[in-house]
mmCIF file of C-alpha atoms and ligand atoms in Angstrom:
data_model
loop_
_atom_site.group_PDB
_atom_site.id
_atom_site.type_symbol
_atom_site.label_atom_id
_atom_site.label_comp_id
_atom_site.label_asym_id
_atom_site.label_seq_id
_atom_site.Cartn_x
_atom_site.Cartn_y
_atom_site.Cartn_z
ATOM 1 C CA UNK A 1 2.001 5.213 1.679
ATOM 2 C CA UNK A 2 3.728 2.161 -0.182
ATOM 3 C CA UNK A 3 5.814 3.535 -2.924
ATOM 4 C CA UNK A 4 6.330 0.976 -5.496
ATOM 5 C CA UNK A 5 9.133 0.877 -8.861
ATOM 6 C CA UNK A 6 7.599 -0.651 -11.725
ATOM 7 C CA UNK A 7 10.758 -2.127 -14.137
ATOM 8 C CA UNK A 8 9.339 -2.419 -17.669
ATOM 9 C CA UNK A 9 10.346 -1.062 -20.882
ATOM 10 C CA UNK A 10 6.575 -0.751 -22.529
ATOM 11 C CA UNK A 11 5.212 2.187 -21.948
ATOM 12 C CA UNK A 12 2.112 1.441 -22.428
ATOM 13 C CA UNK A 13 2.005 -1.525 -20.325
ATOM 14 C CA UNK A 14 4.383 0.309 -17.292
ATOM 15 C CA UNK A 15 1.422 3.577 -17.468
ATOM 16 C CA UNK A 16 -1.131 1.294 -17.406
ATOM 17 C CA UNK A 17 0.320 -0.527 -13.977
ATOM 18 C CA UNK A 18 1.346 2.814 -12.527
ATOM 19 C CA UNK A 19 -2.932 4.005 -13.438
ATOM 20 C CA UNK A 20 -4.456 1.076 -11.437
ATOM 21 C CA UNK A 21 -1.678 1.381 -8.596
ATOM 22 C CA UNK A 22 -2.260 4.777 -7.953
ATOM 23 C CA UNK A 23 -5.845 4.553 -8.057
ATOM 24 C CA UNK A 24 -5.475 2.016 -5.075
ATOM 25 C CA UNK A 25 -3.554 4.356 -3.393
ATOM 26 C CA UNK A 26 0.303 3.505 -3.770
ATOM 27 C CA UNK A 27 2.771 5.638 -4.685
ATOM 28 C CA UNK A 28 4.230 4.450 -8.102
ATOM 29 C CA UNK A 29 7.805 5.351 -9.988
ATOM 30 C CA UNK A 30 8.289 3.982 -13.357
ATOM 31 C CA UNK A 31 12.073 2.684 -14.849
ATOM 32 C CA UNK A 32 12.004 1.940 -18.594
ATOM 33 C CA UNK A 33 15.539 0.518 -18.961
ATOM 34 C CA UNK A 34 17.272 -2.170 -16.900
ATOM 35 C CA UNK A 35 20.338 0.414 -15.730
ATOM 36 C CA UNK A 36 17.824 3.022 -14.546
ATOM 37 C CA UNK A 37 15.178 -0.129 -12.517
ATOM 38 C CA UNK A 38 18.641 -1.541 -11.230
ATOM 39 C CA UNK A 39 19.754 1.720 -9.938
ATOM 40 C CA UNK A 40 16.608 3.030 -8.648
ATOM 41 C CA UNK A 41 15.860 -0.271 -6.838
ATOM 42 C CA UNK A 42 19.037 -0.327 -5.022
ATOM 43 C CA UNK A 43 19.333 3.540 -4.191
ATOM 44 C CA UNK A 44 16.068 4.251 -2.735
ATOM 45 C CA UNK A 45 13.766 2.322 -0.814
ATOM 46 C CA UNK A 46 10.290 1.070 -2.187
ATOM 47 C CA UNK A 47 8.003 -1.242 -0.638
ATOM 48 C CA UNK A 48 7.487 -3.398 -3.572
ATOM 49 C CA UNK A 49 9.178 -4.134 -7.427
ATOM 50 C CA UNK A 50 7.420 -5.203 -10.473
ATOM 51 C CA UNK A 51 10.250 -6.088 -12.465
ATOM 52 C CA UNK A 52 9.559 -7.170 -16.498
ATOM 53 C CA UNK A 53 12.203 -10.026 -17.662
ATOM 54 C CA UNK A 54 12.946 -8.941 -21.233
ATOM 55 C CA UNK A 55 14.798 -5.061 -20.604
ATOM 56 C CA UNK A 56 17.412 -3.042 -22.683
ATOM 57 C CA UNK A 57 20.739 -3.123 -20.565
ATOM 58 C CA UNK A 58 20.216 -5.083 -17.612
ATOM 59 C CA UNK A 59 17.590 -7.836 -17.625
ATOM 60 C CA UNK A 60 15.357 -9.284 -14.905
ATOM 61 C CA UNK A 61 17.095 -12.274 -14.076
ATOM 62 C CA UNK A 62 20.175 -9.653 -13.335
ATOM 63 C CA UNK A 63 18.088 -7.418 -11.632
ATOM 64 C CA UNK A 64 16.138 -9.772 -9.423
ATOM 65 C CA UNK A 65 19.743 -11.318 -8.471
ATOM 66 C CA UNK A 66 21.355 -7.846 -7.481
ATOM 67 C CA UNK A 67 18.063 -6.516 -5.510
ATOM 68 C CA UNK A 68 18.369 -9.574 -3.807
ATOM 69 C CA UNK A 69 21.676 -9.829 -2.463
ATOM 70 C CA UNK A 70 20.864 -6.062 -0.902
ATOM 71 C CA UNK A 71 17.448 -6.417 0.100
ATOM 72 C CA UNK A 72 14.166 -8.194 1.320
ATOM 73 C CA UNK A 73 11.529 -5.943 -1.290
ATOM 74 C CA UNK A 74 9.004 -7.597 -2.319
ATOM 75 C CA UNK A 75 9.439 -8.742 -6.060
ATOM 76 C CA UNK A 76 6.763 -9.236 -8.415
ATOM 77 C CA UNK A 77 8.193 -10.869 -11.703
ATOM 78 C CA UNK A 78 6.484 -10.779 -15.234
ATOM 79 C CA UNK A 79 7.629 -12.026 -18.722
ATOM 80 C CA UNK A 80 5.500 -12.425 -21.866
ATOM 81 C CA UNK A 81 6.107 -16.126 -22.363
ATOM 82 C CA UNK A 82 4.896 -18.670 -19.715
ATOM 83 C CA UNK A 83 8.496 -21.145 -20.814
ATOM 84 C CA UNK A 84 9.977 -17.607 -19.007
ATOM 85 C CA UNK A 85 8.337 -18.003 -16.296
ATOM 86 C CA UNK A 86 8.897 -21.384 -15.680
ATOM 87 C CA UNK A 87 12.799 -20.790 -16.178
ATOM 88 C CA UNK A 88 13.090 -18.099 -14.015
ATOM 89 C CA UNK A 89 11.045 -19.828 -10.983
ATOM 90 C CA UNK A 90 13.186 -22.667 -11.691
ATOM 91 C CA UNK A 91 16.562 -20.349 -10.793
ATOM 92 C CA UNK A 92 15.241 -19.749 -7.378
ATOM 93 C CA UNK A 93 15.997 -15.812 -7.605
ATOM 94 C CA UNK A 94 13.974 -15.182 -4.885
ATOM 95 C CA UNK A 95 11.448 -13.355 -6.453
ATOM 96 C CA UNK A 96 7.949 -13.714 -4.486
ATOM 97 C CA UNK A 97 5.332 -14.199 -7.349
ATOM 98 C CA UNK A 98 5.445 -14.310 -11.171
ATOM 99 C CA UNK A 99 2.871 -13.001 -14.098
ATOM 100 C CA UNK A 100 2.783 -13.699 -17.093
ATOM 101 C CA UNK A 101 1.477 -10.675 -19.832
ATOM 102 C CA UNK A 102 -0.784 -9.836 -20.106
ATOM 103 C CA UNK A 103 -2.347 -9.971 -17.196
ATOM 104 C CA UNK A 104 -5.341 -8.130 -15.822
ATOM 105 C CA UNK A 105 -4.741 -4.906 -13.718
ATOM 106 C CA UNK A 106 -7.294 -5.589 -10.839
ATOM 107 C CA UNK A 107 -5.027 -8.753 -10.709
ATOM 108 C CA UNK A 108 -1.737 -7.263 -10.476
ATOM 109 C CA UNK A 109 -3.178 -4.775 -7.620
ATOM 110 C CA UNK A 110 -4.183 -7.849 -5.870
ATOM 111 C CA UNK A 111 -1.240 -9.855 -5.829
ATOM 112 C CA UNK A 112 0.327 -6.523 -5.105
ATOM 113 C CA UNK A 113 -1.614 -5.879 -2.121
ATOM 114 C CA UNK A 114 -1.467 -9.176 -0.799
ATOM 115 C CA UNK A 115 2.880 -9.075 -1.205
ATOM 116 C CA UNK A 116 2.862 -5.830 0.896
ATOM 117 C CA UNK A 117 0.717 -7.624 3.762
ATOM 118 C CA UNK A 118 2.843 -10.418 3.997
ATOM 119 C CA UNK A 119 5.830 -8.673 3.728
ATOM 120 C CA UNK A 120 4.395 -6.049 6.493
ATOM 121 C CA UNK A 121 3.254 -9.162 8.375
ATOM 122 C CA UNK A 122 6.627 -10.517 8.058
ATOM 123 C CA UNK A 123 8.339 -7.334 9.413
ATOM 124 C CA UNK A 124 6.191 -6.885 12.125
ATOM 125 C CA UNK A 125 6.946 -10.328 13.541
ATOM 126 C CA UNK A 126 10.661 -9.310 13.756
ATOM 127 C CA UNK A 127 9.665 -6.013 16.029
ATOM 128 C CA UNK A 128 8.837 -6.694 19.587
ATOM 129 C CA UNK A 129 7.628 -3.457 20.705
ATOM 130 C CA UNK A 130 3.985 -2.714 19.578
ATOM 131 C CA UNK A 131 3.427 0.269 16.720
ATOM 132 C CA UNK A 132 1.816 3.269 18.726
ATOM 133 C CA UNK A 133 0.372 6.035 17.202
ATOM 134 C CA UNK A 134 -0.326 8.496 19.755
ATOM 135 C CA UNK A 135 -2.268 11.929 18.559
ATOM 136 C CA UNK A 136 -2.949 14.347 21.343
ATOM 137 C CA UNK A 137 -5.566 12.533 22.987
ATOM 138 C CA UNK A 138 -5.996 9.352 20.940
ATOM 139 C CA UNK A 139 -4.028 6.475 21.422
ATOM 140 C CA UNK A 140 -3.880 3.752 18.775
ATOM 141 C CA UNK A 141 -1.903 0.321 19.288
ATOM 142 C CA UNK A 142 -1.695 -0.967 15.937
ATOM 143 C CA UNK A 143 -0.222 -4.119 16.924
ATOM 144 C CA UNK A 144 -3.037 -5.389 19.352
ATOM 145 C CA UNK A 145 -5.780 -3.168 17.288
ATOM 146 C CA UNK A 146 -6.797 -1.075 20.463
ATOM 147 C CA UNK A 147 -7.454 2.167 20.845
ATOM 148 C CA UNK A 148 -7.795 4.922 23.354
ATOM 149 C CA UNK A 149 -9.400 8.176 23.642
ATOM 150 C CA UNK A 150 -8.398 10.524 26.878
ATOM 151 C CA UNK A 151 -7.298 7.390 28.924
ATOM 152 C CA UNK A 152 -10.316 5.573 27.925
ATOM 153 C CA UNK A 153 -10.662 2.188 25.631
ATOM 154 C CA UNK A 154 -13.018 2.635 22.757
ATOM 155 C CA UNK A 155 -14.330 -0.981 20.597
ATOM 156 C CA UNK A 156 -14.146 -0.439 16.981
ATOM 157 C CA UNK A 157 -15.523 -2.359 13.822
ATOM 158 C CA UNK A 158 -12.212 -3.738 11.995
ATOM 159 C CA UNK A 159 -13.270 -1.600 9.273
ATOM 160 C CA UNK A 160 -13.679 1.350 11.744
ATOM 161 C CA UNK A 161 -10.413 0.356 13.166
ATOM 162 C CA UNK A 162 -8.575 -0.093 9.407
ATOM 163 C CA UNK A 163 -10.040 3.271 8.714
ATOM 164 C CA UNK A 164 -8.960 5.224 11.754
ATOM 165 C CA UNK A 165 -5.520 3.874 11.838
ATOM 166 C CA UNK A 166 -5.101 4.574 7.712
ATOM 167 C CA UNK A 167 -6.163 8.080 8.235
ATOM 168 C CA UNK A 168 -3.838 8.395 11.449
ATOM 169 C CA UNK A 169 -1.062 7.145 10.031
ATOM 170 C CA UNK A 170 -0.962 9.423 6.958
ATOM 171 C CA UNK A 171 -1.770 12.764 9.365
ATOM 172 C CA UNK A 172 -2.787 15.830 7.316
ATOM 173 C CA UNK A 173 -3.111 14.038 3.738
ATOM 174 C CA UNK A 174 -6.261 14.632 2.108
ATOM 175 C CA UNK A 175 -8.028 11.300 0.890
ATOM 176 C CA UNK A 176 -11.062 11.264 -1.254
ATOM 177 C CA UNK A 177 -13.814 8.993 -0.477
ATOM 178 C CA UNK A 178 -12.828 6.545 -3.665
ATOM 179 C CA UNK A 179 -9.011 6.763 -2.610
ATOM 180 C CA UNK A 180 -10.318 5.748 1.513
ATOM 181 C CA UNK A 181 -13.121 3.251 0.166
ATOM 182 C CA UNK A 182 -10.290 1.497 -2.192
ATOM 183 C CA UNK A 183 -7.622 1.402 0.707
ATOM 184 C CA UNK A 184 -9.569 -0.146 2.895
ATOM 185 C CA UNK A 185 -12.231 -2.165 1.420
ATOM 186 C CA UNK A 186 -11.055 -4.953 -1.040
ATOM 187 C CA UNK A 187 -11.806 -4.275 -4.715
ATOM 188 C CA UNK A 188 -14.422 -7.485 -4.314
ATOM 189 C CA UNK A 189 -16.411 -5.924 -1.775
ATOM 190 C CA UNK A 190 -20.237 -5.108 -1.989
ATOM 191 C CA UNK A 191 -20.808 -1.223 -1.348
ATOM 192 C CA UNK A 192 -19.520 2.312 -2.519
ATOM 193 C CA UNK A 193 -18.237 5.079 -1.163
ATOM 194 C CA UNK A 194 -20.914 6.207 1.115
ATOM 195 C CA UNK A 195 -19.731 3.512 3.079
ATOM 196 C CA UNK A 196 -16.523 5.693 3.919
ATOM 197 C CA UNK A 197 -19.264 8.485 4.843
ATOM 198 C CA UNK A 198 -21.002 6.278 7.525
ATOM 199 C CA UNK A 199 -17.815 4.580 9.021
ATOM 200 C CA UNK A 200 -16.390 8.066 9.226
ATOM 201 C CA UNK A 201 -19.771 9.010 11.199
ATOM 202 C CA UNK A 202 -19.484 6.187 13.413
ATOM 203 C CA UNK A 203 -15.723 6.628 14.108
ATOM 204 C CA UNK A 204 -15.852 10.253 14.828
ATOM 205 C CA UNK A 205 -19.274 9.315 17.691
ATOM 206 C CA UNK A 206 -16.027 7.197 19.791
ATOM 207 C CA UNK A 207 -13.486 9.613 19.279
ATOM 208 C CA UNK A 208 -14.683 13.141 19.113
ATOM 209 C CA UNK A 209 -15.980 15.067 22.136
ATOM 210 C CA UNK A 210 -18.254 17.111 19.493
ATOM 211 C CA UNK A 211 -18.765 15.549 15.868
ATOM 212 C CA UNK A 212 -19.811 18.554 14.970
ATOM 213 C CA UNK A 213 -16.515 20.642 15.320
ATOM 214 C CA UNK A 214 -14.035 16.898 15.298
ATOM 215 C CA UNK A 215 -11.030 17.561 15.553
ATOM 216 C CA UNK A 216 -9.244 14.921 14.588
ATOM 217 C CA UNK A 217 -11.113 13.958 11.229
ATOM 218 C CA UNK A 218 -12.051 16.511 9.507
ATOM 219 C CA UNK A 219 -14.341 17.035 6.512
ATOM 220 C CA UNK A 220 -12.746 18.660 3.459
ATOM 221 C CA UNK A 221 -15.806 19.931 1.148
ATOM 222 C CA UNK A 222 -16.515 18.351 -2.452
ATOM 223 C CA UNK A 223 -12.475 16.443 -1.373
ATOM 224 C CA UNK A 224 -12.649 14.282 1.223
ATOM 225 C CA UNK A 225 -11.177 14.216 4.920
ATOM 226 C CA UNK A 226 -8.245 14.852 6.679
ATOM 227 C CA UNK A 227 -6.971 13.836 9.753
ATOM 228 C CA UNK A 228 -5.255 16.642 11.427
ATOM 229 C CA UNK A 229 -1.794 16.645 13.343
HETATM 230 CA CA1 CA B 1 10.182 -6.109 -21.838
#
């Protein structure tokens, strides 16, 4: 799961964020001064920042600057004045995108999404060797989006495949449908969650020798599903 810091010293603005994040399925940390973000962002690892300008004790252009001589993370920017925001891309700080407040939630989870992609993208250029996951029997090559099942190739939807792969990478978490549905299908999309409920059907026909005992996804009553390790 991506585990993002939000920077920002509003509360209400940094709980809002962390809502509409977590409902899309990251993992979200909150920093409400400049010394704590600063700290936080270059002790621990998160996959993204979303780092306010104006902050008590160490401000965003400081920030930004720091995080960047240490590390690639992805950094979203955002000020309240648009003249900021200007300035700031103007520096060159190497921040990847800028907001300016207030912005629209559904927005911020887009741009956020689309960061982590590239930046994943952008990683996974860099590694030669393929990303395996390999569960007892299953076999799924993340890199060339093939899978196996006892020795055998299976074809998969790219929804099926997003699915499977989300669920096998995260190995006994429990997702609800809304959590799955929102991971994999963008926010724009026609449809609802009993589109989770017929991809899981279809997925568990190619990798389960009896759907009605799988066990590799399994049903969690009035929760969601699991995939099992
Ligand atoms: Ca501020």
């Amino acid at each position: 799961m991506s585990r993002i810091l939000i920077i920002e010293d509003e509360e209400s603005i940094a709980e809002l964020e962390k809502d509409y994040l977590e409902l899309s399925g990251f993992e979200v940390e909150v920093a409400t001064d400049g010394y704590e973000g600063l700290h936080k962002a270059l002790e621990e690892d998160y996959n993204l920042l979303i780092l306010d300008l104006m902050l008590p004790q160490v401000d965003g252009f400081e920030i930004c600057r720091k995080v960047r001589d240490e590390k690639n993370t992805p950094i979203i920017m955002v000020s309240a004045k648009k003249d900021d925001i200007d300035k700031i891309r103007g520096l060159g700080l190497g921040a990847d995108d800028y907001m300016t407040k207030p912005f629209s939630p559904s927005e911020l989870v887009a741009r956020v999404k689309a960061h982590l992609a590239r930046y994943e993208r952008l990683i996974g250029s860099t590694i030669e060797e393929n990303k395996i996951i390999e569960i007892r029997g299953l076999k799924i090559d993340t890199t060339a989006r093939r899978v196996w099942v006892n020795g055998e190739e299976k074809t998969f939807t790219t929804k099926e495949f997003d699915l499977l792969t989300f669920l096998a990478g995260h190995p006994n978490h429990v997702y609800t449908k809304d959590e799955l549905f929102s991971e994999i299908w963008d926010m724009e999309s026609i449809g609802d969650i009993a589109t989770v409920t017929v991809h899981i059907k279809k997925i568990r026909e190619k990798v389960e020798y009896d759907t009605s005992n799988p066990q590799y996804i399994e049903t969690i009553w009035g929760v969601g599903y699991r995939f099992k390790m």
